[in-house]
XYZ file of N, CA and C in Angstrom:
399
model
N 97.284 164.913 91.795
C 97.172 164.930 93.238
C 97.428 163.566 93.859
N 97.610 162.607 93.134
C 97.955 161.241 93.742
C 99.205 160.900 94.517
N 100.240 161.750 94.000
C 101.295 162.116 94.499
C 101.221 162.673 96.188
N 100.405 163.695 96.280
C 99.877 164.580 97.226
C 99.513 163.806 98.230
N 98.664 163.058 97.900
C 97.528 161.912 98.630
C 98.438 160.549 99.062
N 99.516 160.075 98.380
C 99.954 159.187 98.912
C 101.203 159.481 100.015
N 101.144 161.029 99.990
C 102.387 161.466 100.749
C 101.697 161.668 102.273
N 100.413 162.128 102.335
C 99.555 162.218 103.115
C 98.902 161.406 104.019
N 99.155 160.071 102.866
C 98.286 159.049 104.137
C 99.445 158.132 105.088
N 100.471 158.605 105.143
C 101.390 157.956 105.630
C 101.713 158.514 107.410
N 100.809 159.399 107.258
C 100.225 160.361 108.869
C 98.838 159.528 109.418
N 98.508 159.344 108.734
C 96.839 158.364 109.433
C 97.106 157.222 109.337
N 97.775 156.105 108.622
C 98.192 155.216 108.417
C 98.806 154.246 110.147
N 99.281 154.715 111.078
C 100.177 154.367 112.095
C 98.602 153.559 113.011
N 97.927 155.097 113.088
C 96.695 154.508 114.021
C 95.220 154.463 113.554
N 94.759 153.026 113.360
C 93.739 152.537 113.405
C 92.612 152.860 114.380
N 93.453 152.866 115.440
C 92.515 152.591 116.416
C 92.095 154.103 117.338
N 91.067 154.369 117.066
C 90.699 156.271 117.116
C 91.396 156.329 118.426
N 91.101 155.937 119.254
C 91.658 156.151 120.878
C 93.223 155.896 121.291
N 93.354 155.194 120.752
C 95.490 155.636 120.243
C 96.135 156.544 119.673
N 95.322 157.097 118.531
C 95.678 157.852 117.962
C 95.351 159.527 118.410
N 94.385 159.473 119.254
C 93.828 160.752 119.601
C 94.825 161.020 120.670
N 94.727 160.093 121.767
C 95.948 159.790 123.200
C 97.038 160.933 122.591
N 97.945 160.825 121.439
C 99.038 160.777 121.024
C 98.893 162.837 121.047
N 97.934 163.366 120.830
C 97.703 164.504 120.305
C 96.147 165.590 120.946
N 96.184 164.709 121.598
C 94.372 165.275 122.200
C 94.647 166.366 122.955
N 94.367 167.637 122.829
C 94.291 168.784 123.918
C 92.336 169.551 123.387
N 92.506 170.406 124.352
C 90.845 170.336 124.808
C 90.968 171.449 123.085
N 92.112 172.225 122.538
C 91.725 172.816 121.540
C 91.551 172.419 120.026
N 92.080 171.184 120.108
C 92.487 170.440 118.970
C 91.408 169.563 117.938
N 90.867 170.267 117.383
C 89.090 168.986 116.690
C 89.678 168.231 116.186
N 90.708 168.534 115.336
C 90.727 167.598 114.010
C 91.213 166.066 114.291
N 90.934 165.320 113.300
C 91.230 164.032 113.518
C 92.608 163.065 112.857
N 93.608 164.242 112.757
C 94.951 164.305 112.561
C 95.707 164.753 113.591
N 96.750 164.620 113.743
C 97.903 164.956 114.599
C 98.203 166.341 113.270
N 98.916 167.112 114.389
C 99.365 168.911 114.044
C 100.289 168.179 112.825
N 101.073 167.308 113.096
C 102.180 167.242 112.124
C 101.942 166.549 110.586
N 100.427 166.348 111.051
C 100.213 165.262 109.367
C 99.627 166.655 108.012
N 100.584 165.637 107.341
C 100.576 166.938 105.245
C 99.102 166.786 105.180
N 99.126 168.195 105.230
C 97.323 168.532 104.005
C 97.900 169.435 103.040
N 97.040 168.633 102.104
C 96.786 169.709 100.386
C 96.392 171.059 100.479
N 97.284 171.830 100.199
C 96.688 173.329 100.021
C 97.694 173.810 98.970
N 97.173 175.207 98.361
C 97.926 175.770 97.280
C 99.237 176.915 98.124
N 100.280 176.932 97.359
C 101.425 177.986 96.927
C 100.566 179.325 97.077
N 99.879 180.024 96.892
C 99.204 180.943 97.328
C 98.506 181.206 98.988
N 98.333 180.368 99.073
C 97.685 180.390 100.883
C 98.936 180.186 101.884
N 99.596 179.366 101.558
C 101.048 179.608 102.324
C 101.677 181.098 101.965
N 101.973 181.553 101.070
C 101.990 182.960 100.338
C 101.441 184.210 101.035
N 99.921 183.215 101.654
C 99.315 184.854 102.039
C 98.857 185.618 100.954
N 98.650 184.766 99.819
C 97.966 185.607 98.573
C 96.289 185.291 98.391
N 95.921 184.290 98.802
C 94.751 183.993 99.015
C 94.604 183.417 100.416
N 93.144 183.385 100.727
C 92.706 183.371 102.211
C 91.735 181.570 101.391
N 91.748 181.393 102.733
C 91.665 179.594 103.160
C 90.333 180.224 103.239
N 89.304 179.498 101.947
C 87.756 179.437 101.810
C 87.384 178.218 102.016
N 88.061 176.880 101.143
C 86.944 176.074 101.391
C 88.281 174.874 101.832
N 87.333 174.016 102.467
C 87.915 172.775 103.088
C 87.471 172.006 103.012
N 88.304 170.671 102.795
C 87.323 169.428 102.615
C 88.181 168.147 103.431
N 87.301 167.319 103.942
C 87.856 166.181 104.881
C 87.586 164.958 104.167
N 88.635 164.692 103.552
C 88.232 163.692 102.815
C 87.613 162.040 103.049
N 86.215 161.532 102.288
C 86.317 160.676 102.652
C 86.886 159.080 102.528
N 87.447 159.006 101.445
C 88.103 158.068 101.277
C 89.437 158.013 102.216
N 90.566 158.595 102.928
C 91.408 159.035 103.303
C 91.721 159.644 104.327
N 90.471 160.349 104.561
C 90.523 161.041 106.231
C 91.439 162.363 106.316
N 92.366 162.455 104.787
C 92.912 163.513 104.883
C 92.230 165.091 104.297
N 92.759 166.129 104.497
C 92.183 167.183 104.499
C 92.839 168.252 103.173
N 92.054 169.207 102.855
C 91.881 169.920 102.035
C 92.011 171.614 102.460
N 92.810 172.513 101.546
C 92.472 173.223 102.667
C 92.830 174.629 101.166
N 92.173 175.256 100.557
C 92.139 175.803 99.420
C 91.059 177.493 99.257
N 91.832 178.014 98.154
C 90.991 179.798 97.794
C 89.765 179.868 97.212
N 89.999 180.927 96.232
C 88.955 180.942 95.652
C 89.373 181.096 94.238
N 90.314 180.111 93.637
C 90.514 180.144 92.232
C 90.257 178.594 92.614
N 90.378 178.030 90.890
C 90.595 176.696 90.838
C 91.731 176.420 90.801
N 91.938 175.452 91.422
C 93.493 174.684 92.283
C 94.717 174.012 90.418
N 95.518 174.893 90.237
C 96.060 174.477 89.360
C 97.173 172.859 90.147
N 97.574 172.175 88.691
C 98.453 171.066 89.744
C 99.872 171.780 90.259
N 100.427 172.624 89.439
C 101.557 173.409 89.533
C 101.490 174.337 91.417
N 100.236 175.064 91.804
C 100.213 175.391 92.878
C 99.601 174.362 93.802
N 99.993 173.153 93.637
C 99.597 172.286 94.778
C 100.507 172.249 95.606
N 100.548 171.687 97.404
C 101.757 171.810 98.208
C 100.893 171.000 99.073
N 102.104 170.354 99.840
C 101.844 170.076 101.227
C 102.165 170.754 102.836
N 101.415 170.716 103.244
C 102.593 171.380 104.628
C 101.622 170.639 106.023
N 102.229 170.691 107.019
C 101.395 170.178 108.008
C 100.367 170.916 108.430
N 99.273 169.819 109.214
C 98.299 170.776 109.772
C 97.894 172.121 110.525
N 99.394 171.790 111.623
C 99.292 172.880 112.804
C 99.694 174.329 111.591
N 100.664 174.248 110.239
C 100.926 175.549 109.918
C 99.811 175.630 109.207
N 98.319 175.178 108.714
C 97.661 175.601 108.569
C 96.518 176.771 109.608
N 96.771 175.731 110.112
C 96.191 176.138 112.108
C 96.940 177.471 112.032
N 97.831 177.724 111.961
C 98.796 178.758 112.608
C 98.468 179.848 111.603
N 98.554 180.073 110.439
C 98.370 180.781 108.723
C 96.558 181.071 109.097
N 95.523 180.188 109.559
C 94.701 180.768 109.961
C 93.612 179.851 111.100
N 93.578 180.354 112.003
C 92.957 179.892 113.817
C 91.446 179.541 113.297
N 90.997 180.238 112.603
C 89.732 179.969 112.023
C 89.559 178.819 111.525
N 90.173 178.041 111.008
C 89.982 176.747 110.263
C 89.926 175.794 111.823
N 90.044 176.130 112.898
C 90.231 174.907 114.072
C 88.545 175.033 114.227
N 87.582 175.782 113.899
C 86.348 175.795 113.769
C 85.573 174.522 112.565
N 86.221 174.338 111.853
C 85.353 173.040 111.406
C 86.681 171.562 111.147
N 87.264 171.846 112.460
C 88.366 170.594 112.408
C 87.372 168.991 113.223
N 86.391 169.737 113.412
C 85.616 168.356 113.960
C 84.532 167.491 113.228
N 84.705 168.625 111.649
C 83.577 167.613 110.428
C 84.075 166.401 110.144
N 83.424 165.303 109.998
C 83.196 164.055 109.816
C 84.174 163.506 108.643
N 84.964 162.894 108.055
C 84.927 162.633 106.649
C 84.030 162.611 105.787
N 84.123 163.311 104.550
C 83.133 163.753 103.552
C 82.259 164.530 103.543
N 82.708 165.589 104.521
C 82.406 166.526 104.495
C 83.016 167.836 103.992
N 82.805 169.059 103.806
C 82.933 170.421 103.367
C 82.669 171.525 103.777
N 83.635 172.446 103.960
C 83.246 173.743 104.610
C 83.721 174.889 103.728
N 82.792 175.906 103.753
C 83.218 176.666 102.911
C 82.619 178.230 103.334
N 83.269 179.571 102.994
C 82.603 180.704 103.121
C 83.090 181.872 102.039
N 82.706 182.893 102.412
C 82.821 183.737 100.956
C 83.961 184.609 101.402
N 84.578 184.728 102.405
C 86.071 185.289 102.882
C 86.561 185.091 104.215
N 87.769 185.580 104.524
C 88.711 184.915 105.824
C 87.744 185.959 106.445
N 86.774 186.726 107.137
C 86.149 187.076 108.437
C 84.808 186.515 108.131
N 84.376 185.582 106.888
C 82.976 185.077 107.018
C 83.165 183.672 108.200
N 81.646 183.382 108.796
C 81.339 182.245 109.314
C 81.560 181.032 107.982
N 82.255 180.018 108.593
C 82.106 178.665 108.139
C 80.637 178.215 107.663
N 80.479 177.705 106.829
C 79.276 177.031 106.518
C 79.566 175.222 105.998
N 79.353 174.366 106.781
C 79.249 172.644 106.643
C 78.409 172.598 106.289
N 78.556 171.187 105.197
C 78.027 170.564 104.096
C 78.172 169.259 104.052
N 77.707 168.154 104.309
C 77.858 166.806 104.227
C 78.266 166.932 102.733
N 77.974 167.508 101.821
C 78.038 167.446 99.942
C 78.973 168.502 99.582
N 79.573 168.577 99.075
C 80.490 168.933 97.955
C 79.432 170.602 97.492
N 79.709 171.696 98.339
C 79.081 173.108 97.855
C 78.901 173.411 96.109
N 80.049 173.010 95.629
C 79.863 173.013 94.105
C 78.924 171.985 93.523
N 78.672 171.189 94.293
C 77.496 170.435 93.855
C 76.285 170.672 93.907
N 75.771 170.025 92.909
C 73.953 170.377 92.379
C 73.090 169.379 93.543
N 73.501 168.864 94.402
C 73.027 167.751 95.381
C 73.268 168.477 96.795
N 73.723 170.039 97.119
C 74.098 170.459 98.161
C 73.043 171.030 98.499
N 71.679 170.833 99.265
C 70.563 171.322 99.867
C 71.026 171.111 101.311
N 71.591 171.217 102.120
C 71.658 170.852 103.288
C 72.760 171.609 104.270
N 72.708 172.502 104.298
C 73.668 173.088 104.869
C 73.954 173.651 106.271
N 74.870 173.837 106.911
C 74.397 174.253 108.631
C 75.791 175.494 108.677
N 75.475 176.822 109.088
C 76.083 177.509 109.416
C 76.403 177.517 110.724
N 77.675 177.853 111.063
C 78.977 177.740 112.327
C 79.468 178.610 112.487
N 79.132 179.388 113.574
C 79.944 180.949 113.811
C 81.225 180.217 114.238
């Protein structure tokens, strides 16, 4: 995924400065803290339409985003594509486009509520959770 990740940060990279960068892309529907056009990680299957977009993660080292099923992510089905065709593939994900870096969202199918996680859900350290219709 380093590959993935260095292709990625070359979208957050321009603006430093949150209020330049928001200027560039801000409408009242928009959470996330990317522009529509910056690459997130997701699998060959969710572009596909073979699996539905469960869990998400905002990364914190990077600020970039995650956006994955419910198998484990082989490297072979890794992809990039921009944000907005995630947005577009499913409207539901603009519901936790305003979590923080290092954070996680996750649910048990495409008509469940979102559930945020400051921690990593697969983790043994995830007591804390806040559900988001």
């Amino acid at each position: 995924l380093m590959l993935v990740a260095a292709a990625c940060s070359r979208c957050f990279s321009f603006g430093t400065l949150p209020f330049i960068r928001r200027s560039l892309y801000c409408t009242k529907n928009w959470k996330f803290d990317q522009v529509p056009s910056c690459g997130v990680i997701t699998l060959t299957q969710i572009v596909e339409k073979e699996q539905e977009i469960l869990y998400v993660s905002h990364d914190e080292d990077d600020h970039g985003w995650q956006f994955l099923g419910n198998s484990v992510p082989k490297q072979k089905d890794v992809t990039v594509v921009s944000l907005q065709q995630i947005v577009d593939l499913d409207p539901s994900v603009q519901k936790v486009g305003d979590m923080p870096p290092g954070w996680f969202a996750y649910r048990s199918s495409g008509t469940s509520s979102w559930n945020k996680s400051p921690t990593n859900p697969d983790s043994d350290e995830n007591s804390n959770t806040n559900t988001h219709e």
